[in-house]
Amino acid sequence: MPQQWRRRDVISEGQVVKTGKPFISPQADDTIADLIAQRSLFDSNGFTHRRQGAPHWNPDYRVFCDYEYFVQCVAGGREIGLNAQVLVDYVQTSEGEIGRSNYGQWAQELQQLYKGRHGYDGMAQGWADWMPEAICKYQDKAQVSIPGFRRSANG
């Protein structure tokens, strides 16, 4: 998995109204444990794997689809390496799946993932321990727009 040069842009009527602040993810010193605990972002853009026996996207997820796919990869006992080179330039927009989502959807999908956490054979004990706190945080913010896609500091 390579590092990505990322930003989150706000789009209105087909025009960029706010260009997001660029960031690199994951960082060169991030670990698989950081990705599992969502201290760092896993994104499938640029992620490569061998085709034989490869996991697949779960249609039950939209917001956490990349993360759930990543968990499938790790749970399958596959070794994942981080390439400390920026090989992907990715612009996420307010018109995309995450940009149109809200924290209520995040809470719902993460709750679903947490309930099914025992179905991922090969995961270390406690791999999902971070989820209940995040679910509560998302539930508390359920009516708030996603921060990376606000038009301004107030909106």
mmCIF file of C-alpha atoms in Angstrom:
data_model
loop_
_atom_site.group_PDB
_atom_site.id
_atom_site.type_symbol
_atom_site.label_atom_id
_atom_site.label_comp_id
_atom_site.label_asym_id
_atom_site.label_seq_id
_atom_site.Cartn_x
_atom_site.Cartn_y
_atom_site.Cartn_z
ATOM 1 C CA MET A 1 0.000 0.000 0.000
ATOM 2 C CA PRO A 2 1.555 3.290 -1.055
ATOM 3 C CA GLN A 3 1.360 6.626 0.640
ATOM 4 C CA GLN A 4 -1.172 9.013 -0.850
ATOM 5 C CA TRP A 5 -1.127 12.750 -1.363
ATOM 6 C CA ARG A 6 -4.723 13.565 -0.384
ATOM 7 C CA ARG A 7 -7.087 16.456 0.019
ATOM 8 C CA ARG A 8 -10.821 16.957 0.474
ATOM 9 C CA ASP A 9 -12.480 19.509 -1.794
ATOM 10 C CA VAL A 10 -15.948 21.017 -1.470
ATOM 11 C CA ILE A 11 -17.834 21.072 -4.766
ATOM 12 C CA SER A 12 -20.958 23.089 -5.558
ATOM 13 C CA GLU A 13 -22.688 23.066 -8.936
ATOM 14 C CA GLY A 14 -19.675 21.340 -10.465
ATOM 15 C CA GLN A 15 -17.181 23.943 -9.218
ATOM 16 C CA VAL A 16 -14.578 23.694 -6.455
ATOM 17 C CA VAL A 17 -15.655 26.193 -3.774
ATOM 18 C CA LYS A 18 -13.074 25.122 -1.221
ATOM 19 C CA THR A 19 -9.794 23.345 -1.824
ATOM 20 C CA GLY A 20 -8.878 21.114 1.076
ATOM 21 C CA LYS A 21 -5.576 21.156 2.887
ATOM 22 C CA PRO A 22 -3.297 18.470 1.394
ATOM 23 C CA PHE A 23 -1.973 15.720 3.638
ATOM 24 C CA ILE A 24 -0.073 12.459 3.235
ATOM 25 C CA SER A 25 -1.623 9.218 4.411
ATOM 26 C CA PRO A 26 -0.498 6.871 5.718
ATOM 27 C CA GLN A 27 2.643 8.364 7.179
ATOM 28 C CA ALA A 28 5.922 6.549 6.470
ATOM 29 C CA ASP A 29 6.201 5.317 10.061
ATOM 30 C CA ASP A 30 2.589 4.098 10.382
ATOM 31 C CA THR A 31 2.033 0.422 11.070
ATOM 32 C CA ILE A 32 -0.646 -2.120 10.251
ATOM 33 C CA ALA A 33 -1.796 -1.738 13.879
ATOM 34 C CA ASP A 34 -2.299 1.994 13.230
ATOM 35 C CA LEU A 35 -4.475 1.154 10.228
ATOM 36 C CA ILE A 36 -6.501 -1.442 12.165
ATOM 37 C CA ALA A 37 -7.183 1.008 15.001
ATOM 38 C CA GLN A 38 -7.916 3.801 12.491
ATOM 39 C CA ARG A 39 -5.129 5.977 13.847
ATOM 40 C CA SER A 40 -4.142 6.104 10.201
ATOM 41 C CA LEU A 41 -6.235 5.941 7.057
ATOM 42 C CA PHE A 42 -6.429 2.877 4.833
ATOM 43 C CA ASP A 43 -7.650 3.662 1.354
ATOM 44 C CA SER A 44 -7.806 1.125 -1.440
ATOM 45 C CA ASN A 45 -6.505 3.562 -4.082
ATOM 46 C CA GLY A 46 -3.110 2.275 -5.101
ATOM 47 C CA PHE A 47 -3.474 -0.847 -2.947
ATOM 48 C CA THR A 48 -2.375 -3.933 -4.841
ATOM 49 C CA HIS A 49 -2.662 -7.608 -4.044
ATOM 50 C CA ARG A 50 -2.364 -10.963 -5.667
ATOM 51 C CA ARG A 51 -5.578 -12.041 -7.329
ATOM 52 C CA GLN A 52 -5.717 -15.632 -6.082
ATOM 53 C CA GLY A 53 -8.057 -15.852 -3.074
ATOM 54 C CA ALA A 54 -8.295 -12.075 -2.811
ATOM 55 C CA PRO A 55 -10.972 -10.572 -0.554
ATOM 56 C CA HIS A 56 -13.763 -8.560 -2.131
ATOM 57 C CA TRP A 57 -15.746 -5.450 -1.298
ATOM 58 C CA ASN A 58 -18.730 -6.074 0.936
ATOM 59 C CA PRO A 59 -21.856 -4.413 -0.546
ATOM 60 C CA ASP A 60 -23.217 -3.902 2.979
ATOM 61 C CA TYR A 61 -20.735 -1.052 3.511
ATOM 62 C CA ARG A 62 -20.433 2.313 1.805
ATOM 63 C CA VAL A 63 -18.640 4.581 4.283
ATOM 64 C CA PHE A 64 -16.410 1.887 5.804
ATOM 65 C CA CYS A 65 -16.072 -0.205 2.621
ATOM 66 C CA ASP A 66 -12.314 0.341 2.289
ATOM 67 C CA TYR A 67 -11.735 -0.308 5.987
ATOM 68 C CA GLU A 68 -13.859 -3.491 5.974
ATOM 69 C CA TYR A 69 -11.989 -4.673 2.865
ATOM 70 C CA PHE A 70 -8.698 -3.978 4.645
ATOM 71 C CA VAL A 71 -9.854 -5.994 7.673
ATOM 72 C CA GLN A 72 -10.692 -8.896 5.360
ATOM 73 C CA CYS A 73 -7.165 -8.705 3.952
ATOM 74 C CA VAL A 74 -5.516 -8.662 7.362
ATOM 75 C CA ALA A 75 -7.852 -11.317 8.804
ATOM 76 C CA GLY A 76 -7.010 -13.659 5.968
ATOM 77 C CA GLY A 77 -3.459 -13.882 7.263
ATOM 78 C CA ARG A 78 -2.144 -11.925 4.325
ATOM 79 C CA GLU A 79 0.898 -9.844 4.909
ATOM 80 C CA ILE A 80 0.466 -6.195 4.006
ATOM 81 C CA GLY A 81 3.348 -3.905 3.358
ATOM 82 C CA LEU A 82 3.440 -0.132 3.416
ATOM 83 C CA ASN A 83 5.367 1.490 0.595
ATOM 84 C CA ALA A 84 6.878 4.689 1.960
ATOM 85 C CA GLN A 85 6.524 6.484 -1.364
ATOM 86 C CA VAL A 86 3.769 8.844 -2.414
ATOM 87 C CA LEU A 87 2.397 7.110 -5.505
ATOM 88 C CA VAL A 88 -1.237 8.249 -5.446
ATOM 89 C CA ASP A 89 -2.664 11.745 -5.794
ATOM 90 C CA TYR A 90 -6.225 11.497 -4.491
ATOM 91 C CA VAL A 91 -8.854 14.221 -4.276
ATOM 92 C CA GLN A 92 -11.934 13.312 -2.277
ATOM 93 C CA THR A 93 -14.916 15.582 -2.898
ATOM 94 C CA SER A 94 -18.134 16.576 -1.213
ATOM 95 C CA GLU A 95 -19.953 14.874 -4.082
ATOM 96 C CA GLY A 96 -18.410 11.478 -3.315
ATOM 97 C CA GLU A 97 -19.685 8.797 -0.952
ATOM 98 C CA ILE A 98 -17.906 10.162 2.135
ATOM 99 C CA GLY A 99 -18.665 13.773 1.278
ATOM 100 C CA ARG A 100 -22.394 13.044 1.034
ATOM 101 C CA SER A 101 -22.444 10.927 4.195
ATOM 102 C CA ASN A 102 -23.121 11.987 7.767
ATOM 103 C CA TYR A 103 -21.938 10.806 11.140
ATOM 104 C CA GLY A 104 -25.173 8.854 11.676
ATOM 105 C CA GLN A 105 -24.243 6.648 8.727
ATOM 106 C CA TRP A 106 -20.712 6.329 10.066
ATOM 107 C CA ALA A 107 -22.069 5.203 13.449
ATOM 108 C CA GLN A 108 -24.456 2.719 11.858
ATOM 109 C CA GLU A 109 -21.836 1.087 9.653
ATOM 110 C CA LEU A 110 -19.220 0.977 12.378
ATOM 111 C CA GLN A 111 -21.782 -0.599 14.729
ATOM 112 C CA GLN A 112 -22.486 -3.216 12.064
ATOM 113 C CA LEU A 113 -18.770 -3.918 11.702
ATOM 114 C CA TYR A 114 -18.345 -4.126 15.478
ATOM 115 C CA LYS A 115 -21.231 -6.590 15.802
ATOM 116 C CA GLY A 116 -19.618 -8.806 13.175
ATOM 117 C CA ARG A 117 -16.073 -8.465 14.513
ATOM 118 C CA HIS A 118 -15.836 -12.142 15.505
ATOM 119 C CA GLY A 119 -16.338 -13.208 11.887
ATOM 120 C CA TYR A 120 -12.866 -12.104 10.860
ATOM 121 C CA ASP A 121 -10.726 -15.140 11.580
ATOM 122 C CA GLY A 122 -7.114 -14.470 12.363
ATOM 123 C CA MET A 123 -7.559 -11.003 13.864
ATOM 124 C CA ALA A 124 -5.767 -10.321 17.125
ATOM 125 C CA GLN A 125 -7.866 -10.307 20.273
ATOM 126 C CA GLY A 126 -9.249 -6.836 20.922
ATOM 127 C CA TRP A 127 -8.644 -5.526 17.399
ATOM 128 C CA ALA A 128 -12.020 -3.733 17.447
ATOM 129 C CA ASP A 129 -11.805 -2.336 20.990
ATOM 130 C CA TRP A 130 -11.548 1.215 19.627
ATOM 131 C CA MET A 131 -14.943 0.988 17.903
ATOM 132 C CA PRO A 132 -17.487 1.495 20.746
ATOM 133 C CA GLU A 133 -15.986 4.878 21.655
ATOM 134 C CA ALA A 134 -15.945 5.953 18.004
ATOM 135 C CA ILE A 135 -19.537 4.771 17.527
ATOM 136 C CA CYS A 136 -20.656 6.919 20.474
ATOM 137 C CA LYS A 137 -18.730 9.900 19.122
ATOM 138 C CA TYR A 138 -20.360 9.517 15.711
ATOM 139 C CA GLN A 139 -23.803 9.087 17.267
ATOM 140 C CA ASP A 140 -23.291 12.299 19.263
ATOM 141 C CA LYS A 141 -22.365 14.121 16.047
ATOM 142 C CA ALA A 142 -25.061 12.468 13.913
ATOM 143 C CA GLN A 143 -26.459 15.770 12.611
ATOM 144 C CA VAL A 144 -23.082 17.395 11.975
ATOM 145 C CA SER A 145 -21.559 17.555 8.492
ATOM 146 C CA ILE A 146 -18.258 15.828 7.852
ATOM 147 C CA PRO A 147 -15.475 18.326 8.814
ATOM 148 C CA GLY A 148 -13.372 17.923 5.665
ATOM 149 C CA PHE A 149 -16.329 19.058 3.566
ATOM 150 C CA ARG A 150 -17.529 22.170 5.356
ATOM 151 C CA ARG A 151 -17.732 25.270 3.202
ATOM 152 C CA SER A 152 -16.273 27.414 5.980
ATOM 153 C CA ALA A 153 -15.230 27.219 9.592
ATOM 154 C CA ASN A 154 -18.856 27.901 10.536
ATOM 155 C CA GLY A 155 -20.602 25.668 8.051
#
